[in-house]
XYZ file of C-alpha atoms in Angstrom:
259
model
C 22.902 -15.670 10.466
C 21.925 -13.564 7.452
C 20.086 -10.315 8.068
C 16.365 -10.468 7.235
C 15.308 -9.219 3.816
C 12.201 -7.656 5.369
C 11.918 -6.294 8.892
C 8.628 -6.193 10.771
C 8.620 -3.791 13.710
C 5.988 -1.977 15.753
C 6.210 1.417 17.435
C 4.605 2.671 20.633
C 1.541 3.927 18.750
C 0.731 0.462 17.456
C 1.933 1.232 13.930
C 3.600 -1.680 12.162
C 6.576 -1.021 9.892
C 7.423 -3.350 7.019
C 10.882 -2.408 5.784
C 12.514 -3.857 2.686
C 16.150 -4.350 3.678
C 18.003 -5.165 0.492
C 19.490 -1.756 -0.347
C 22.518 -3.175 -2.131
C 20.109 -4.537 -4.767
C 17.837 -1.466 -4.759
C 15.263 -3.563 -2.832
C 14.512 -5.362 -6.081
C 12.309 -8.429 -6.065
C 13.510 -11.977 -6.260
C 11.818 -15.144 -5.029
C 13.314 -14.781 -1.545
C 12.270 -11.160 -1.058
C 8.766 -11.890 -2.327
C 8.426 -14.758 0.137
C 9.857 -12.668 2.976
C 7.505 -9.733 2.377
C 4.509 -12.059 2.134
C 5.446 -13.794 5.386
C 6.088 -10.518 7.202
C 2.759 -9.052 6.069
C 0.976 -12.162 7.308
C 2.506 -11.605 10.764
C 1.244 -8.042 11.206
C -0.681 -7.729 14.456
C -4.406 -7.528 13.585
C -4.681 -4.786 16.215
C -2.092 -2.555 14.487
C -3.453 0.908 13.766
C -1.673 1.174 10.414
C 1.143 -0.407 8.429
C 3.961 1.572 6.825
C 5.752 -0.013 3.873
C 9.239 1.467 3.677
C 12.694 0.505 2.462
C 16.364 1.084 3.146
C 18.755 2.905 0.863
C 18.153 5.349 -1.953
C 15.603 3.254 -3.881
C 12.125 2.269 -2.749
C 11.968 -0.817 -4.983
C 13.558 -1.153 -8.415
C 11.242 -3.914 -9.601
C 12.632 -7.306 -10.565
C 16.183 -8.201 -9.602
C 18.465 -8.575 -12.647
C 19.850 -11.943 -11.560
C 16.341 -13.249 -10.966
C 15.265 -11.983 -14.364
C 18.182 -13.796 -16.013
C 17.072 -17.056 -14.438
C 13.485 -16.512 -15.618
C 14.549 -16.363 -19.264
C 14.899 -20.151 -19.232
C 11.719 -20.836 -17.231
C 8.938 -22.765 -18.890
C 5.268 -21.857 -18.645
C 4.612 -23.811 -15.441
C 7.584 -22.295 -13.616
C 6.543 -18.833 -14.757
C 3.015 -19.438 -13.507
C 4.335 -20.574 -10.125
C 6.530 -17.493 -9.764
C 3.713 -15.195 -10.849
C 1.341 -16.777 -8.345
C 3.823 -16.126 -5.554
C 4.076 -12.484 -6.610
C 0.282 -12.187 -6.862
C -0.061 -13.704 -3.380
C 2.309 -11.075 -1.995
C 0.234 -8.201 -3.387
C -2.997 -9.861 -2.257
C -1.622 -10.229 1.275
C -0.706 -6.548 1.416
C -4.032 -5.556 -0.117
C -5.894 -7.720 2.381
C -4.491 -5.986 5.462
C -7.532 -4.749 7.409
C -5.847 -1.551 8.539
C -4.540 1.285 6.311
C -1.335 0.560 4.405
C 0.916 3.572 3.820
C 3.917 3.655 1.485
C 6.975 5.796 2.204
C 8.587 6.270 -1.211
C 12.027 7.841 -0.887
C 13.412 6.907 -4.308
C 12.782 4.967 -7.532
C 9.701 2.725 -7.595
C 9.719 0.826 -10.865
C 7.749 -2.102 -12.251
C 6.634 -4.194 -9.310
C 7.914 -1.452 -7.010
C 5.422 0.952 -8.525
C 2.868 -1.793 -7.932
C 3.667 -1.626 -4.219
C 2.838 2.076 -4.302
C -0.446 1.309 -6.053
C -1.512 -1.285 -3.516
C -1.002 1.187 -0.659
C -4.029 3.066 0.644
C -1.907 6.189 1.139
C 1.437 6.904 -0.517
C 3.827 9.709 0.355
C 6.748 10.338 -1.996
C 9.972 12.267 -2.060
C 10.312 14.810 -4.825
C 13.305 12.749 -5.957
C 11.271 9.579 -6.462
C 10.863 8.192 -9.968
C 8.070 5.863 -11.046
C 7.393 3.675 -14.038
C 5.523 0.629 -15.238
C 8.341 -0.220 -17.605
C 7.516 -3.843 -18.381
C 6.715 -3.324 -22.082
C 10.316 -2.191 -22.609
C 11.231 -5.813 -21.771
C 8.523 -7.305 -23.945
C 6.328 -8.198 -20.974
C 3.367 -6.539 -19.222
C 2.504 -5.353 -15.666
C -0.148 -8.035 -15.332
C -0.013 -8.939 -11.640
C -0.088 -5.325 -10.428
C -2.719 -4.207 -12.941
C -5.820 -4.636 -10.698
C -4.303 -2.389 -8.048
C -2.996 0.203 -10.497
C -6.300 0.468 -12.368
C -8.159 0.753 -9.061
C -5.793 3.487 -7.890
C -5.412 5.685 -10.957
C -8.167 4.559 -13.326
C -8.046 2.846 -16.718
C -7.083 5.900 -18.789
C -3.955 6.767 -16.798
C -3.081 3.082 -16.395
C -3.305 2.488 -20.131
C -1.094 5.462 -20.967
C 1.540 4.430 -18.447
C 1.406 0.714 -19.267
C 1.678 0.999 -23.060
C 4.338 3.722 -23.028
C 6.467 2.328 -20.231
C 7.652 5.871 -19.547
C 9.265 6.881 -16.283
C 7.610 9.805 -14.534
C 8.391 12.017 -11.594
C 6.668 12.433 -8.260
C 4.698 15.447 -9.427
C 3.132 13.400 -12.218
C 2.512 10.552 -9.793
C 0.583 13.016 -7.645
C -1.380 14.302 -10.645
C -2.560 10.832 -11.678
C -3.333 9.780 -8.099
C -0.620 7.178 -7.626
C 0.673 9.096 -4.597
C -1.156 11.357 -2.173
C 1.565 13.782 -1.108
C 4.991 14.864 -2.328
C 7.705 16.657 -0.408
C 11.421 17.248 -0.456
C 13.564 14.445 0.968
C 13.754 16.418 4.195
C 9.963 16.772 4.342
C 9.123 13.151 3.555
C 8.851 11.855 7.112
C 6.910 14.898 8.295
C 4.345 14.361 5.521
C 4.111 10.681 6.419
C 3.534 11.626 10.062
C 0.660 13.903 9.098
C -1.182 10.911 7.662
C -0.222 8.610 10.531
C -1.463 11.170 13.056
C -4.719 11.506 11.118
C -5.274 7.758 10.881
C -4.536 7.159 14.568
C -6.865 10.006 15.577
C -9.863 8.096 14.277
C -11.615 5.211 15.953
C -9.565 2.074 15.244
C -12.569 0.012 14.199
C -14.053 2.902 12.211
C -10.819 3.433 10.285
C -10.684 -0.223 9.288
C -14.388 -0.237 8.481
C -13.937 2.845 6.286
C -11.220 1.059 4.313
C -13.432 -2.018 3.969
C -16.418 0.109 2.903
C -14.591 1.379 -0.161
C -13.889 -2.189 -1.252
C -17.531 -3.109 -0.704
C -19.013 -0.311 -2.805
C -16.306 0.049 -5.462
C -17.626 -0.398 -8.986
C -21.193 -1.093 -7.890
C -24.229 1.072 -8.687
C -25.461 3.254 -5.831
C -28.852 1.546 -5.866
C -27.231 -1.842 -5.456
C -25.309 -0.847 -2.324
C -27.892 1.500 -0.798
C -29.036 -0.951 1.862
C -25.457 -1.998 2.564
C -24.464 1.597 3.283
C -27.502 2.092 5.515
C -26.548 -0.981 7.517
C -22.891 0.033 7.784
C -23.579 3.488 9.213
C -26.197 2.128 11.599
C -23.721 -0.470 12.837
C -21.128 2.193 13.536
C -23.549 4.568 15.263
C -24.671 1.970 17.802
C -21.200 0.484 18.338
C -19.337 1.358 21.573
C -16.722 3.140 19.504
C -19.303 5.137 17.580
C -21.103 6.081 20.777
C -17.850 7.211 22.384
C -16.812 9.216 19.326
C -20.126 11.052 19.038
C -20.304 11.751 22.779
C -16.717 13.052 22.777
C -17.554 15.395 19.912
C -20.675 16.724 21.640
C -18.829 17.088 24.938
C -15.876 18.773 23.222
C -13.300 16.327 24.511
C -10.872 13.851 23.026
C -12.351 10.438 22.337
C -11.110 7.594 24.517
C -10.871 4.823 21.981
C -10.990 1.324 23.382
C -12.084 2.454 26.829
């Protein structure tokens, strides 16, 4: 039996790990890997505290697999649309996870691989990682990942990176907001753990609600969402979790989430 292209595992803290396991192909996308990652993401336990997107080998994800790209040269419009819909569904599934999605970027993240970094809520990168939305160099565009990239780094940075197709280092990725922390290869897991510890220290429902809140208010005028924000904070204050968190703070003790 062939080894899975994507592994879904959970640790004792309730953190789910989605690991791309195609290191011999730099974890590059083809139809099978796209389907496997979509299916694995759909199986994440709704009670998971967070999801870490990681990969084996020295590359995070090198974008489209060369063999797959060769086959696409002869695709007609309908076949291209079908393939693109599958890719879009994969990103939408990851984006739709109710809990925080963290990316552990140990090496090159190019094209669609850089899109995976953009769809993550928190991304931690090795100083050796390289990024790039290089599609224009092939005469195509980063269309499917564009909503997530523009949301993450804004239209100005997205435009510069999309039209130039340049590769950039982890420091630049940090400057534009594509990643949230950079460390040496030896520091990568420690930096990831800092974020995982922070996320799991919060109330599970509050953490998920905080993620959802950003999606609810994004791009909308403050006046339009004023009542929504009032309702959201009131809901959390009267919830069992909110009551426990506030009491724990006032009593100077650790909150007992879920108890």
